[in-house]
JSON list of C-alpha atoms in Angstrom, two decimals:
[
{"chain": "I", "resi": 128, "resn": "GLN", "atom": "CA", "xyz": [-1.91, -20.42, -21.06]},
{"chain": "I", "resi": 129, "resn": "VAL", "atom": "CA", "xyz": [0.47, -21.65, -19.04]},
{"chain": "I", "resi": 130, "resn": "GLN", "atom": "CA", "xyz": [2.27, -24.64, -19.65]},
{"chain": "I", "resi": 131, "resn": "LEU", "atom": "CA", "xyz": [4.27, -27.03, -17.09]},
{"chain": "I", "resi": 132, "resn": "VAL", "atom": "CA", "xyz": [6.73, -29.75, -17.09]},
{"chain": "I", "resi": 133, "resn": "GLU", "atom": "CA", "xyz": [7.46, -31.92, -13.60]},
{"chain": "I", "resi": 134, "resn": "SER", "atom": "CA", "xyz": [11.02, -33.03, -13.10]},
{"chain": "I", "resi": 135, "resn": "GLY", "atom": "CA", "xyz": [13.13, -34.63, -9.56]},
{"chain": "I", "resi": 136, "resn": "GLY", "atom": "CA", "xyz": [10.70, -37.38, -8.44]},
{"chain": "I", "resi": 137, "resn": "GLY", "atom": "CA", "xyz": [12.39, -41.00, -7.96]},
{"chain": "I", "resi": 138, "resn": "LEU", "atom": "CA", "xyz": [13.16, -43.68, -5.57]},
{"chain": "I", "resi": 139, "resn": "VAL", "atom": "CA", "xyz": [14.50, -42.72, -1.83]},
{"chain": "I", "resi": 140, "resn": "GLN", "atom": "CA", "xyz": [13.81, -44.74, 0.88]},
{"chain": "I", "resi": 141, "resn": "ALA", "atom": "CA", "xyz": [12.14, -43.92, 3.61]},
{"chain": "I", "resi": 142, "resn": "GLY", "atom": "CA", "xyz": [13.53, -40.66, 5.72]},
{"chain": "I", "resi": 143, "resn": "GLY", "atom": "CA", "xyz": [15.44, -38.83, 2.64]},
{"chain": "I", "resi": 144, "resn": "SER", "atom": "CA", "xyz": [14.45, -36.29, 0.57]},
{"chain": "I", "resi": 145, "resn": "LEU", "atom": "CA", "xyz": [13.57, -35.02, -3.10]},
{"chain": "I", "resi": 146, "resn": "ARG", "atom": "CA", "xyz": [12.71, -32.22, -4.12]},
{"chain": "I", "resi": 147, "resn": "LEU", "atom": "CA", "xyz": [10.47, -31.92, -6.76]},
{"chain": "I", "resi": 148, "resn": "SER", "atom": "CA", "xyz": [10.81, -29.34, -9.78]},
{"chain": "I", "resi": 149, "resn": "CYS", "atom": "CA", "xyz": [7.44, -27.22, -12.21]},
{"chain": "I", "resi": 150, "resn": "ALA", "atom": "CA", "xyz": [9.52, -24.83, -14.94]},
{"chain": "I", "resi": 151, "resn": "ALA", "atom": "CA", "xyz": [5.93, -23.09, -16.19]},
{"chain": "I", "resi": 152, "resn": "SER", "atom": "CA", "xyz": [6.29, -21.31, -19.83]},
{"chain": "I", "resi": 153, "resn": "GLY", "atom": "CA", "xyz": [3.89, -18.82, -20.60]},
{"chain": "I", "resi": 154, "resn": "ARG", "atom": "CA", "xyz": [3.19, -15.46, -19.36]},
{"chain": "I", "resi": 155, "resn": "ALA", "atom": "CA", "xyz": [2.39, -13.57, -16.28]},
{"chain": "I", "resi": 156, "resn": "PHE", "atom": "CA", "xyz": [3.58, -16.84, -14.46]},
{"chain": "I", "resi": 157, "resn": "SER", "atom": "CA", "xyz": [4.13, -14.15, -10.93]},
{"chain": "I", "resi": 158, "resn": "THR", "atom": "CA", "xyz": [0.51, -13.35, -11.19]},
{"chain": "I", "resi": 159, "resn": "TYR", "atom": "CA", "xyz": [-0.32, -17.30, -10.19]},
{"chain": "I", "resi": 160, "resn": "ASN", "atom": "CA", "xyz": [-1.13, -19.14, -7.49]},
{"chain": "I", "resi": 161, "resn": "MET", "atom": "CA", "xyz": [0.26, -22.76, -7.38]},
{"chain": "I", "resi": 162, "resn": "GLY", "atom": "CA", "xyz": [0.10, -25.92, -6.57]},
{"chain": "I", "resi": 163, "resn": "TRP", "atom": "CA", "xyz": [1.29, -29.40, -5.66]},
{"chain": "I", "resi": 164, "resn": "PHE", "atom": "CA", "xyz": [-1.06, -32.59, -6.40]},
{"chain": "I", "resi": 165, "resn": "ARG", "atom": "CA", "xyz": [-0.51, -35.91, -5.52]},
{"chain": "I", "resi": 166, "resn": "GLN", "atom": "CA", "xyz": [-2.48, -39.58, -6.53]},
{"chain": "I", "resi": 167, "resn": "ALA", "atom": "CA", "xyz": [-1.79, -42.79, -4.99]},
{"chain": "I", "resi": 168, "resn": "PRO", "atom": "CA", "xyz": [-3.30, -45.36, -6.85]},
{"chain": "I", "resi": 169, "resn": "GLY", "atom": "CA", "xyz": [-6.35, -45.58, -7.12]},
{"chain": "I", "resi": 170, "resn": "LYS", "atom": "CA", "xyz": [-7.29, -42.82, -4.74]},
{"chain": "I", "resi": 171, "resn": "GLU", "atom": "CA", "xyz": [-8.85, -39.37, -5.80]},
{"chain": "I", "resi": 172, "resn": "ARG", "atom": "CA", "xyz": [-5.34, -36.89, -6.16]},
{"chain": "I", "resi": 173, "resn": "ASP", "atom": "CA", "xyz": [-4.97, -34.79, -2.76]},
{"chain": "I", "resi": 174, "resn": "PHE", "atom": "CA", "xyz": [-3.45, -31.47, -2.50]},
{"chain": "I", "resi": 175, "resn": "VAL", "atom": "CA", "xyz": [-0.65, -31.13, -0.51]},
{"chain": "I", "resi": 176, "resn": "ALA", "atom": "CA", "xyz": [0.67, -27.48, -0.61]},
{"chain": "I", "resi": 177, "resn": "ALA", "atom": "CA", "xyz": [0.73, -23.49, -2.53]},
{"chain": "I", "resi": 178, "resn": "ILE", "atom": "CA", "xyz": [1.80, -20.67, -3.18]},
{"chain": "I", "resi": 179, "resn": "THR", "atom": "CA", "xyz": [0.37, -17.67, -3.75]},
{"chain": "I", "resi": 180, "resn": "GLY", "atom": "CA", "xyz": [1.46, -15.34, -6.43]},
{"chain": "I", "resi": 181, "resn": "PHE", "atom": "CA", "xyz": [3.30, -11.95, -5.77]},
{"chain": "I", "resi": 182, "resn": "GLY", "atom": "CA", "xyz": [3.01, -12.11, -1.68]},
{"chain": "I", "resi": 183, "resn": "GLY", "atom": "CA", "xyz": [4.58, -15.82, -1.93]},
{"chain": "I", "resi": 184, "resn": "ARG", "atom": "CA", "xyz": [2.07, -17.88, 1.55]},
{"chain": "I", "resi": 185, "resn": "THR", "atom": "CA", "xyz": [2.49, -20.93, 1.76]},
{"chain": "I", "resi": 186, "resn": "TYR", "atom": "CA", "xyz": [-1.16, -24.04, 2.21]},
{"chain": "I", "resi": 187, "resn": "TYR", "atom": "CA", "xyz": [0.32, -27.24, 3.15]},
{"chain": "I", "resi": 188, "resn": "ALA", "atom": "CA", "xyz": [-1.54, -30.48, 3.96]},
{"chain": "I", "resi": 189, "resn": "ASP", "atom": "CA", "xyz": [-1.61, -31.21, 7.27]},
{"chain": "I", "resi": 190, "resn": "SER", "atom": "CA", "xyz": [0.39, -35.15, 6.38]},
{"chain": "I", "resi": 191, "resn": "VAL", "atom": "CA", "xyz": [3.32, -32.87, 5.04]},
{"chain": "I", "resi": 192, "resn": "LYS", "atom": "CA", "xyz": [3.52, -30.42, 7.90]},
{"chain": "I", "resi": 193, "resn": "GLY", "atom": "CA", "xyz": [6.62, -29.60, 9.57]},
{"chain": "I", "resi": 194, "resn": "ARG", "atom": "CA", "xyz": [8.16, -31.33, 6.12]},
{"chain": "I", "resi": 195, "resn": "PHE", "atom": "CA", "xyz": [7.70, -30.55, 2.80]},
{"chain": "I", "resi": 196, "resn": "THR", "atom": "CA", "xyz": [8.01, -26.18, 2.31]},
{"chain": "I", "resi": 197, "resn": "ILE", "atom": "CA", "xyz": [7.19, -25.18, -1.46]},
{"chain": "I", "resi": 198, "resn": "SER", "atom": "CA", "xyz": [8.81, -22.09, -2.68]},
{"chain": "I", "resi": 199, "resn": "ARG", "atom": "CA", "xyz": [8.94, -20.33, -5.89]},
{"chain": "I", "resi": 200, "resn": "ASP", "atom": "CA", "xyz": [11.73, -18.62, -8.33]},
{"chain": "I", "resi": 201, "resn": "ASN", "atom": "CA", "xyz": [9.55, -16.28, -10.30]},
{"chain": "I", "resi": 202, "resn": "ALA", "atom": "CA", "xyz": [12.01, -15.00, -12.39]},
{"chain": "I", "resi": 203, "resn": "LYS", "atom": "CA", "xyz": [13.06, -18.37, -13.09]},
{"chain": "I", "resi": 204, "resn": "ASN", "atom": "CA", "xyz": [9.18, -18.82, -13.44]},
{"chain": "I", "resi": 205, "resn": "THR", "atom": "CA", "xyz": [9.54, -22.15, -10.90]},
{"chain": "I", "resi": 206, "resn": "VAL", "atom": "CA", "xyz": [8.53, -23.53, -8.41]},
{"chain": "I", "resi": 207, "resn": "TYR", "atom": "CA", "xyz": [9.50, -26.42, -6.14]},
{"chain": "I", "resi": 208, "resn": "LEU", "atom": "CA", "xyz": [8.32, -28.61, -3.92]},
{"chain": "I", "resi": 209, "resn": "GLN", "atom": "CA", "xyz": [11.42, -29.78, -1.55]},
{"chain": "I", "resi": 210, "resn": "MET", "atom": "CA", "xyz": [10.52, -33.65, 0.82]},
{"chain": "I", "resi": 211, "resn": "ASN", "atom": "CA", "xyz": [11.44, -33.82, 3.58]},
{"chain": "I", "resi": 212, "resn": "SER", "atom": "CA", "xyz": [12.05, -37.29, 6.12]},
{"chain": "I", "resi": 213, "resn": "LEU", "atom": "CA", "xyz": [9.78, -38.61, 3.09]},
{"chain": "I", "resi": 214, "resn": "LYS", "atom": "CA", "xyz": [7.47, -41.48, 4.04]},
{"chain": "I", "resi": 215, "resn": "PRO", "atom": "CA", "xyz": [6.39, -44.99, 2.11]},
{"chain": "I", "resi": 216, "resn": "GLU", "atom": "CA", "xyz": [2.69, -43.34, 1.87]},
{"chain": "I", "resi": 217, "resn": "ASP", "atom": "CA", "xyz": [4.17, -40.63, 0.01]},
{"chain": "I", "resi": 218, "resn": "THR", "atom": "CA", "xyz": [4.41, -42.47, -2.57]},
{"chain": "I", "resi": 219, "resn": "ALA", "atom": "CA", "xyz": [1.91, -40.77, -5.53]},
{"chain": "I", "resi": 220, "resn": "ALA", "atom": "CA", "xyz": [2.52, -39.37, -8.78]},
{"chain": "I", "resi": 221, "resn": "TYR", "atom": "CA", "xyz": [3.10, -35.52, -8.19]},
{"chain": "I", "resi": 222, "resn": "TYR", "atom": "CA", "xyz": [1.26, -32.66, -10.29]},
{"chain": "I", "resi": 223, "resn": "CYS", "atom": "CA", "xyz": [1.57, -29.39, -10.44]},
{"chain": "I", "resi": 224, "resn": "ALA", "atom": "CA", "xyz": [-0.90, -26.82, -11.27]},
{"chain": "I", "resi": 225, "resn": "ALA", "atom": "CA", "xyz": [-1.77, -22.61, -11.84]},
{"chain": "I", "resi": 226, "resn": "THR", "atom": "CA", "xyz": [-5.03, -21.05, -11.20]},
{"chain": "I", "resi": 227, "resn": "ASN", "atom": "CA", "xyz": [-5.93, -17.08, -10.59]},
{"chain": "I", "resi": 228, "resn": "ASP", "atom": "CA", "xyz": [-8.39, -18.18, -8.10]},
{"chain": "I", "resi": 229, "resn": "GLY", "atom": "CA", "xyz": [-7.46, -17.93, -4.97]},
{"chain": "I", "resi": 230, "resn": "HIS", "atom": "CA", "xyz": [-8.76, -20.69, -3.45]},
{"chain": "I", "resi": 231, "resn": "ILE", "atom": "CA", "xyz": [-5.87, -22.35, -3.61]},
{"chain": "I", "resi": 232, "resn": "GLY", "atom": "CA", "xyz": [-6.56, -25.50, -2.04]},
{"chain": "I", "resi": 233, "resn": "ASN", "atom": "CA", "xyz": [-9.45, -26.71, -4.40]},
{"chain": "I", "resi": 234, "resn": "ARG", "atom": "CA", "xyz": [-8.71, -29.37, -7.17]},
{"chain": "I", "resi": 235, "resn": "GLY", "atom": "CA", "xyz": [-11.42, -28.47, -8.36]},
{"chain": "I", "resi": 236, "resn": "VAL", "atom": "CA", "xyz": [-10.31, -24.40, -9.55]},
{"chain": "I", "resi": 237, "resn": "TYR", "atom": "CA", "xyz": [-6.78, -25.55, -11.22]},
{"chain": "I", "resi": 238, "resn": "GLY", "atom": "CA", "xyz": [-7.01, -24.81, -14.65]},
{"chain": "I", "resi": 239, "resn": "TYR", "atom": "CA", "xyz": [-3.23, -25.73, -16.01]},
{"chain": "I", "resi": 240, "resn": "TRP", "atom": "CA", "xyz": [-2.13, -29.54, -15.01]},
{"chain": "I", "resi": 241, "resn": "GLY", "atom": "CA", "xyz": [1.84, -30.86, -15.21]},
{"chain": "I", "resi": 242, "resn": "GLN", "atom": "CA", "xyz": [1.52, -34.28, -15.87]},
{"chain": "I", "resi": 243, "resn": "GLY", "atom": "CA", "xyz": [3.09, -35.33, -13.14]},
{"chain": "I", "resi": 244, "resn": "THR", "atom": "CA", "xyz": [6.15, -37.07, -11.95]},
{"chain": "I", "resi": 245, "resn": "GLN", "atom": "CA", "xyz": [6.29, -39.75, -9.68]},
{"chain": "I", "resi": 246, "resn": "VAL", "atom": "CA", "xyz": [7.55, -40.07, -5.96]},
{"chain": "I", "resi": 247, "resn": "THR", "atom": "CA", "xyz": [7.97, -43.24, -4.79]},
{"chain": "I", "resi": 248, "resn": "VAL", "atom": "CA", "xyz": [9.30, -44.42, -1.08]},
{"chain": "I", "resi": 249, "resn": "SER", "atom": "CA", "xyz": [10.67, -47.39, -0.21]},
{"chain": "I", "resi": 250, "resn": "SER", "atom": "CA", "xyz": [9.76, -48.72, 3.70]}
]
């Protein structure tokens, strides 16, 4: 079992930055692949970024490449999402998730989810 708690969301102007954190409790955090997803009102929950457990390989949605950076600190059981050059279209609830499956861009393979943190980008 893994429990996930996101933090760091808020209101920011376009062009600004935020860093989201996801603290995990439970065992063997470093064995989990971790992902960030986001969901805007009336839309599906979409993949944003993911990072593998031990190897730390990273993957990004095209819409955030070059602006967002995912990282993890296994000693602190925490995964981060640094978001720069934010745009109004980045406005959404952001969720972190954990999986042991290798298809880390697929929302359906994630078995553990946080409660989400709201990011609002004003124009």
